[in-house]
mmCIF file of C-alpha atoms in Angstrom:
data_model
loop_
_atom_site.group_PDB
_atom_site.id
_atom_site.type_symbol
_atom_site.label_atom_id
_atom_site.label_comp_id
_atom_site.label_asym_id
_atom_site.label_seq_id
_atom_site.Cartn_x
_atom_site.Cartn_y
_atom_site.Cartn_z
ATOM 1 C CA MET A 940 0.002 -0.285 -0.373
ATOM 2 C CA LEU A 941 1.005 3.720 -1.171
ATOM 3 C CA LYS A 942 1.052 5.823 1.756
ATOM 4 C CA ILE A 943 0.554 9.416 0.827
ATOM 5 C CA GLY A 944 1.243 12.409 3.582
ATOM 6 C CA ILE A 945 -0.709 15.120 4.162
ATOM 7 C CA SER A 946 0.261 18.345 5.422
ATOM 8 C CA ALA A 947 -1.653 19.865 8.628
ATOM 9 C CA CYS A 948 -4.033 22.861 8.819
ATOM 10 C CA PHE A 949 -4.066 24.081 12.272
ATOM 11 C CA MET A 950 -6.053 25.633 14.589
ATOM 12 C CA TYR A 951 -4.525 27.343 17.540
ATOM 13 C CA LYS A 952 -5.702 27.945 21.055
ATOM 14 C CA GLU A 953 -9.110 29.529 21.223
ATOM 15 C CA PRO A 954 -10.615 29.530 24.686
ATOM 16 C CA THR A 955 -13.947 30.154 23.767
ATOM 17 C CA ARG A 956 -14.230 26.901 21.603
ATOM 18 C CA ILE A 957 -16.061 24.331 23.640
ATOM 19 C CA VAL A 958 -14.150 21.472 22.166
ATOM 20 C CA PHE A 959 -9.966 21.712 23.164
ATOM 21 C CA GLY A 960 -10.589 24.973 23.711
ATOM 22 C CA PRO A 961 -7.255 25.533 25.123
ATOM 23 C CA LYS A 962 -5.545 23.080 22.795
ATOM 24 C CA ASN A 963 -3.989 23.063 19.462
ATOM 25 C CA LEU A 964 -5.419 20.997 16.372
ATOM 26 C CA ALA A 965 -3.815 19.412 13.447
ATOM 27 C CA TYR A 966 -6.846 18.300 10.554
ATOM 28 C CA VAL A 967 -7.253 17.634 7.247
ATOM 29 C CA GLU A 968 -10.164 19.106 5.003
ATOM 30 C CA CYS A 969 -12.718 15.955 4.349
ATOM 31 C CA ASP A 970 -12.869 16.314 0.581
ATOM 32 C CA MET A 971 -9.079 16.235 1.050
ATOM 33 C CA PHE A 972 -9.113 12.989 2.808
ATOM 34 C CA ASN A 973 -11.763 11.240 0.673
ATOM 35 C CA TYR A 974 -9.725 12.575 -2.736
ATOM 36 C CA VAL A 975 -6.372 10.974 -1.724
ATOM 37 C CA SER A 976 -8.097 8.124 -0.259
ATOM 38 C CA GLN A 977 -8.109 6.259 -3.642
ATOM 39 C CA LYS A 978 -7.881 1.571 -4.001
ATOM 40 C CA GLY A 979 -4.141 1.160 -2.272
ATOM 41 C CA ILE A 980 -3.585 4.494 -1.085
ATOM 42 C CA LEU A 981 -2.994 5.496 2.861
ATOM 43 C CA PRO A 982 -3.532 8.987 3.194
ATOM 44 C CA VAL A 983 -1.440 9.815 6.572
ATOM 45 C CA LEU A 984 -1.998 13.296 8.326
ATOM 46 C CA LEU A 985 1.760 14.756 9.254
ATOM 47 C CA PRO A 986 2.409 15.816 12.945
ATOM 48 C CA ASP A 987 3.739 18.977 13.696
ATOM 49 C CA LEU A 988 7.064 17.920 15.104
ATOM 50 C CA PRO A 989 10.827 18.845 14.866
ATOM 51 C CA ILE A 990 12.262 17.703 11.775
ATOM 52 C CA ASN A 991 15.396 15.441 13.432
ATOM 53 C CA GLN A 992 12.136 14.035 15.050
ATOM 54 C CA LEU A 993 9.912 13.954 12.142
ATOM 55 C CA GLY A 994 12.259 12.285 9.347
ATOM 56 C CA GLU A 995 12.139 8.663 10.523
ATOM 57 C CA ILE A 996 8.101 9.301 9.559
ATOM 58 C CA LEU A 997 8.559 11.220 6.090
ATOM 59 C CA ASP A 998 11.051 8.333 5.138
ATOM 60 C CA GLU A 999 8.420 5.881 5.283
ATOM 61 C CA LEU A 1000 5.993 7.874 2.748
ATOM 62 C CA ASP A 1001 5.892 7.781 -0.893
ATOM 63 C CA GLY A 1002 4.697 10.965 -1.687
ATOM 64 C CA PHE A 1003 3.715 14.528 -0.386
ATOM 65 C CA VAL A 1004 -0.066 16.243 -0.863
ATOM 66 C CA PHE A 1005 0.472 20.267 0.338
ATOM 67 C CA GLN A 1006 -3.423 21.283 1.471
ATOM 68 C CA GLY A 1007 -5.031 24.524 1.186
ATOM 69 C CA GLY A 1008 -5.988 26.929 4.315
ATOM 70 C CA THR A 1009 -5.037 30.174 5.403
ATOM 71 C CA ASP A 1010 -2.228 32.222 4.371
ATOM 72 C CA LEU A 1011 1.376 32.427 3.980
ATOM 73 C CA ALA A 1012 2.389 34.906 6.037
ATOM 74 C CA PRO A 1013 4.256 38.231 3.844
ATOM 75 C CA GLU A 1014 7.663 37.619 5.838
ATOM 76 C CA THR A 1015 7.477 34.016 4.678
ATOM 77 C CA TYR A 1016 8.612 35.354 1.330
ATOM 78 C CA ASN A 1017 10.224 38.113 2.397
ATOM 79 C CA GLU A 1018 8.000 40.639 2.560
ATOM 80 C CA THR A 1019 5.877 43.226 4.821
ATOM 81 C CA PRO A 1020 1.904 43.506 4.988
ATOM 82 C CA ILE A 1021 1.065 46.158 2.422
ATOM 83 C CA VAL A 1022 -2.393 46.996 4.706
ATOM 84 C CA SER A 1023 -1.671 47.017 8.257
ATOM 85 C CA GLY A 1024 -3.390 44.408 10.154
ATOM 86 C CA LYS A 1025 -4.778 42.362 7.087
ATOM 87 C CA TRP A 1026 -3.495 39.543 5.406
ATOM 88 C CA LEU A 1027 -1.062 38.312 7.624
ATOM 89 C CA GLY A 1028 -1.512 34.671 6.925
ATOM 90 C CA ASP A 1029 -0.066 31.957 9.606
ATOM 91 C CA ALA A 1030 4.129 32.351 9.359
ATOM 92 C CA TYR A 1031 3.903 29.244 11.651
ATOM 93 C CA ARG A 1032 2.293 26.875 9.398
ATOM 94 C CA ASP A 1033 4.454 28.297 7.155
ATOM 95 C CA ALA A 1034 7.716 27.097 8.358
ATOM 96 C CA TYR A 1035 5.943 23.502 9.487
ATOM 97 C CA GLU A 1036 5.487 23.062 5.847
ATOM 98 C CA LEU A 1037 8.557 24.515 4.270
ATOM 99 C CA ARG A 1038 10.178 21.614 6.559
ATOM 100 C CA ILE A 1039 8.759 18.976 4.962
ATOM 101 C CA MET A 1040 8.630 20.431 1.519
ATOM 102 C CA ASP A 1041 12.527 20.656 1.491
ATOM 103 C CA TYR A 1042 12.623 16.975 2.441
ATOM 104 C CA ALA A 1043 10.256 15.863 -0.402
ATOM 105 C CA VAL A 1044 11.893 18.323 -2.693
ATOM 106 C CA GLN A 1045 15.481 16.686 -1.826
ATOM 107 C CA LYS A 1046 14.699 12.960 -1.633
ATOM 108 C CA GLY A 1047 13.213 14.027 -4.592
ATOM 109 C CA LYS A 1048 9.662 12.219 -3.481
ATOM 110 C CA PRO A 1049 6.628 12.828 -5.650
ATOM 111 C CA ILE A 1050 4.714 16.902 -4.649
ATOM 112 C CA PHE A 1051 0.764 17.372 -4.889
ATOM 113 C CA ALA A 1052 0.809 21.312 -3.997
ATOM 114 C CA ILE A 1053 -2.878 22.276 -3.735
ATOM 115 C CA CYS A 1054 -4.131 26.302 -3.762
ATOM 116 C CA ARG A 1055 -1.994 27.237 -0.615
ATOM 117 C CA GLY A 1056 -0.005 24.527 -1.241
ATOM 118 C CA PHE A 1057 0.975 25.940 -4.426
ATOM 119 C CA GLN A 1058 1.516 29.054 -3.348
ATOM 120 C CA LEU A 1059 4.389 27.714 -0.512
ATOM 121 C CA MET A 1060 5.762 25.577 -3.290
ATOM 122 C CA ASN A 1061 6.337 28.857 -5.197
ATOM 123 C CA VAL A 1062 7.548 30.462 -2.100
ATOM 124 C CA TYR A 1063 9.964 27.370 -1.293
ATOM 125 C CA PHE A 1064 11.802 28.023 -4.513
ATOM 126 C CA GLY A 1065 12.009 31.360 -3.813
ATOM 127 C CA GLY A 1066 9.079 33.219 -5.597
ATOM 128 C CA SER A 1067 6.637 35.781 -4.038
ATOM 129 C CA LEU A 1068 2.880 36.626 -4.072
ATOM 130 C CA PHE A 1069 0.007 38.547 -4.342
ATOM 131 C CA GLN A 1070 -0.755 39.486 -0.861
ATOM 132 C CA ASP A 1071 -4.812 40.408 -1.973
ATOM 133 C CA ILE A 1072 -5.017 40.106 -5.921
ATOM 134 C CA ALA A 1073 -8.120 42.685 -6.128
ATOM 135 C CA THR A 1074 -5.763 44.965 -4.624
ATOM 136 C CA GLN A 1075 -2.578 44.345 -5.796
ATOM 137 C CA LYS A 1076 -3.644 43.407 -9.704
ATOM 138 C CA PRO A 1077 -7.368 45.636 -9.652
ATOM 139 C CA THR A 1078 -8.202 44.399 -13.323
ATOM 140 C CA ALA A 1079 -7.940 40.834 -12.124
ATOM 141 C CA ILE A 1080 -11.234 39.135 -12.354
ATOM 142 C CA GLN A 1081 -12.378 37.720 -8.700
ATOM 143 C CA HIS A 1082 -10.632 34.287 -7.314
ATOM 144 C CA ARG A 1083 -12.775 33.709 -4.734
ATOM 145 C CA ASP A 1084 -16.362 34.470 -3.439
ATOM 146 C CA ALA A 1085 -17.083 33.299 0.280
ATOM 147 C CA ASP A 1086 -20.474 32.926 -0.532
ATOM 148 C CA LYS A 1087 -19.916 30.374 -3.651
ATOM 149 C CA TYR A 1088 -16.753 28.958 -2.421
ATOM 150 C CA ASP A 1089 -16.216 26.364 -5.380
ATOM 151 C CA ALA A 1090 -18.855 27.002 -6.812
ATOM 152 C CA LEU A 1091 -16.391 30.172 -8.486
ATOM 153 C CA ILE A 1092 -15.451 28.696 -11.457
ATOM 154 C CA HIS A 1093 -13.177 30.269 -14.331
ATOM 155 C CA GLU A 1094 -11.704 29.479 -17.425
ATOM 156 C CA ILE A 1095 -7.628 28.138 -17.862
ATOM 157 C CA VAL A 1096 -5.056 28.438 -20.368
ATOM 158 C CA ILE A 1097 -3.088 24.904 -20.249
ATOM 159 C CA GLU A 1098 0.342 25.532 -22.080
ATOM 160 C CA LYS A 1099 0.984 23.422 -24.935
ATOM 161 C CA GLY A 1100 3.078 20.435 -24.872
ATOM 162 C CA LYS A 1101 3.781 20.570 -21.039
ATOM 163 C CA THR A 1102 2.545 18.267 -18.500
ATOM 164 C CA LEU A 1103 -0.988 19.748 -18.172
ATOM 165 C CA ASP A 1104 -2.002 19.057 -22.025
ATOM 166 C CA GLU A 1105 -0.879 15.653 -21.816
ATOM 167 C CA ILE A 1106 -2.998 14.720 -19.091
ATOM 168 C CA TYR A 1107 -5.973 16.823 -20.162
ATOM 169 C CA GLN A 1108 -5.368 15.684 -24.041
ATOM 170 C CA GLY A 1109 -8.454 16.325 -26.108
ATOM 171 C CA VAL A 1110 -9.963 18.502 -23.835
ATOM 172 C CA ASP A 1111 -11.066 21.907 -25.551
ATOM 173 C CA ARG A 1112 -12.461 24.373 -22.575
ATOM 174 C CA ALA A 1113 -10.393 23.761 -19.370
ATOM 175 C CA VAL A 1114 -12.536 25.275 -16.257
ATOM 176 C CA VAL A 1115 -11.524 24.995 -12.683
ATOM 177 C CA ASN A 1116 -13.086 26.061 -9.478
ATOM 178 C CA SER A 1117 -11.631 29.284 -7.989
ATOM 179 C CA VAL A 1118 -11.012 29.622 -3.972
ATOM 180 C CA HIS A 1119 -8.158 31.724 -3.841
ATOM 181 C CA HIS A 1120 -7.701 36.127 -3.136
ATOM 182 C CA GLN A 1121 -3.529 35.664 -3.068
ATOM 183 C CA GLY A 1122 -1.362 34.284 -6.089
ATOM 184 C CA VAL A 1123 1.706 33.831 -7.595
ATOM 185 C CA LYS A 1124 3.371 37.359 -8.485
ATOM 186 C CA GLN A 1125 6.933 35.796 -8.980
ATOM 187 C CA VAL A 1126 7.904 32.279 -10.475
ATOM 188 C CA GLY A 1127 10.075 30.686 -8.222
ATOM 189 C CA ASP A 1128 13.172 29.513 -9.610
ATOM 190 C CA GLY A 1129 13.188 26.533 -12.078
ATOM 191 C CA LEU A 1130 9.543 26.561 -12.109
ATOM 192 C CA GLU A 1131 7.814 26.650 -15.042
ATOM 193 C CA ILE A 1132 4.278 27.595 -15.559
ATOM 194 C CA LEU A 1133 1.698 24.843 -16.810
ATOM 195 C CA ALA A 1134 -1.528 27.347 -16.721
ATOM 196 C CA VAL A 1135 -2.694 30.509 -16.492
ATOM 197 C CA SER A 1136 -6.636 31.928 -15.942
ATOM 198 C CA LYS A 1137 -7.782 32.459 -19.451
ATOM 199 C CA GLU A 1138 -9.404 36.223 -18.381
ATOM 200 C CA ASP A 1139 -6.703 37.801 -16.319
ATOM 201 C CA GLY A 1140 -3.336 35.817 -16.835
ATOM 202 C CA ILE A 1141 -2.989 34.673 -13.038
ATOM 203 C CA VAL A 1142 -0.846 31.731 -12.527
ATOM 204 C CA GLU A 1143 -2.606 28.699 -12.255
ATOM 205 C CA ALA A 1144 -0.265 25.285 -12.192
ATOM 206 C CA LEU A 1145 3.392 24.856 -11.952
ATOM 207 C CA GLN A 1146 5.897 22.323 -11.774
ATOM 208 C CA ASN A 1147 9.849 22.263 -10.856
ATOM 209 C CA LYS A 1148 12.367 21.768 -13.897
ATOM 210 C CA ASP A 1149 12.873 17.812 -11.818
ATOM 211 C CA GLY A 1150 9.110 16.914 -12.658
ATOM 212 C CA ASN A 1151 8.587 15.893 -9.064
ATOM 213 C CA ALA A 1152 6.536 18.637 -7.694
ATOM 214 C CA LEU A 1153 3.416 19.725 -9.471
ATOM 215 C CA GLY A 1154 1.101 22.699 -8.293
ATOM 216 C CA VAL A 1155 -2.436 23.948 -8.908
ATOM 217 C CA GLN A 1156 -4.346 26.857 -7.585
ATOM 218 C CA TRP A 1157 -7.514 25.099 -7.744
ATOM 219 C CA HIS A 1158 -9.176 22.467 -5.665
ATOM 220 C CA PRO A 1159 -9.874 19.404 -7.871
ATOM 221 C CA GLU A 1160 -10.222 17.503 -4.705
ATOM 222 C CA PHE A 1161 -13.761 19.822 -4.324
ATOM 223 C CA SER A 1162 -14.684 18.833 -8.067
ATOM 224 C CA VAL A 1163 -14.986 15.067 -7.976
ATOM 225 C CA GLY A 1164 -18.166 13.958 -9.005
ATOM 226 C CA LYS A 1165 -19.166 16.744 -10.556
ATOM 227 C CA GLY A 1166 -18.326 16.141 -14.664
ATOM 228 C CA ALA A 1167 -18.010 19.163 -16.797
ATOM 229 C CA PRO A 1168 -17.689 21.487 -17.702
ATOM 230 C CA LEU A 1169 -14.596 20.852 -14.361
ATOM 231 C CA LEU A 1170 -11.612 19.239 -15.105
ATOM 232 C CA ASP A 1171 -11.628 15.803 -14.355
ATOM 233 C CA PRO A 1172 -9.645 15.892 -10.678
ATOM 234 C CA LEU A 1173 -8.697 12.432 -11.061
ATOM 235 C CA LYS A 1174 -7.005 12.303 -13.591
ATOM 236 C CA LEU A 1175 -4.680 14.793 -12.099
ATOM 237 C CA TYR A 1176 -4.158 12.815 -9.049
ATOM 238 C CA ASP A 1177 -3.461 9.606 -11.254
ATOM 239 C CA TYR A 1178 -0.945 11.751 -12.778
ATOM 240 C CA PHE A 1179 0.575 12.151 -9.670
ATOM 241 C CA ILE A 1180 0.497 8.740 -8.349
ATOM 242 C CA GLU A 1181 1.843 7.396 -11.500
ATOM 243 C CA LYS A 1182 4.916 9.399 -10.327
ATOM 244 C CA VAL A 1183 4.780 7.930 -6.513
ATOM 245 C CA LYS A 1184 4.746 4.518 -8.222
ATOM 246 C CA ARG A 1185 7.706 5.267 -10.777
ATOM 247 C CA GLN A 1186 9.997 6.861 -8.118
#
């Protein structure tokens, strides 16, 4: 059975929370667990441990998924907040996930990075982010609506001859959900763009030069079973798992 590590989302101590109020929590969003839990796959939620303790666990894993969640902190990519008190992100989670991503990259393990994970991947390779697309790129389309959530969709342009084009051969119109207000500003070193938003050019997919790390800005796990016009999310996951099997 293949073992796929999933980086955790965090909730921190909150005295007003009735359950586990004084405790920190690590969790996986349920659609993500369902998405990763295909036949022959064991999902593993990765604990928050120092790398010297975590290393033995990571050694047992075959691939890594980095899930969505809170913003990255601007200081993680050497910026300061563009608006005081807004979009401060989660520097603690950034550091936790970057330790795991560094392990995976150094070991050449397959990586599948989704939404926040995609942004984290770009930052790991030296890139930067729009802290808020609407503020910093006002000509962009709306990429996040709290009420519509993953019902907000738009079309992307897939770069010909590259990985996504191979995965989605024959697809005439590529449509994805959009649940993000931040996005790639400067592309990281050694990353190539696989797709962009059709209407405003926002980067939607990246892959590293070694081909073991693939990231997408949308949430494929939210699209399972929804059908056209959304891209088939299982084709993307199957590509990742084939990478895991061939390593």
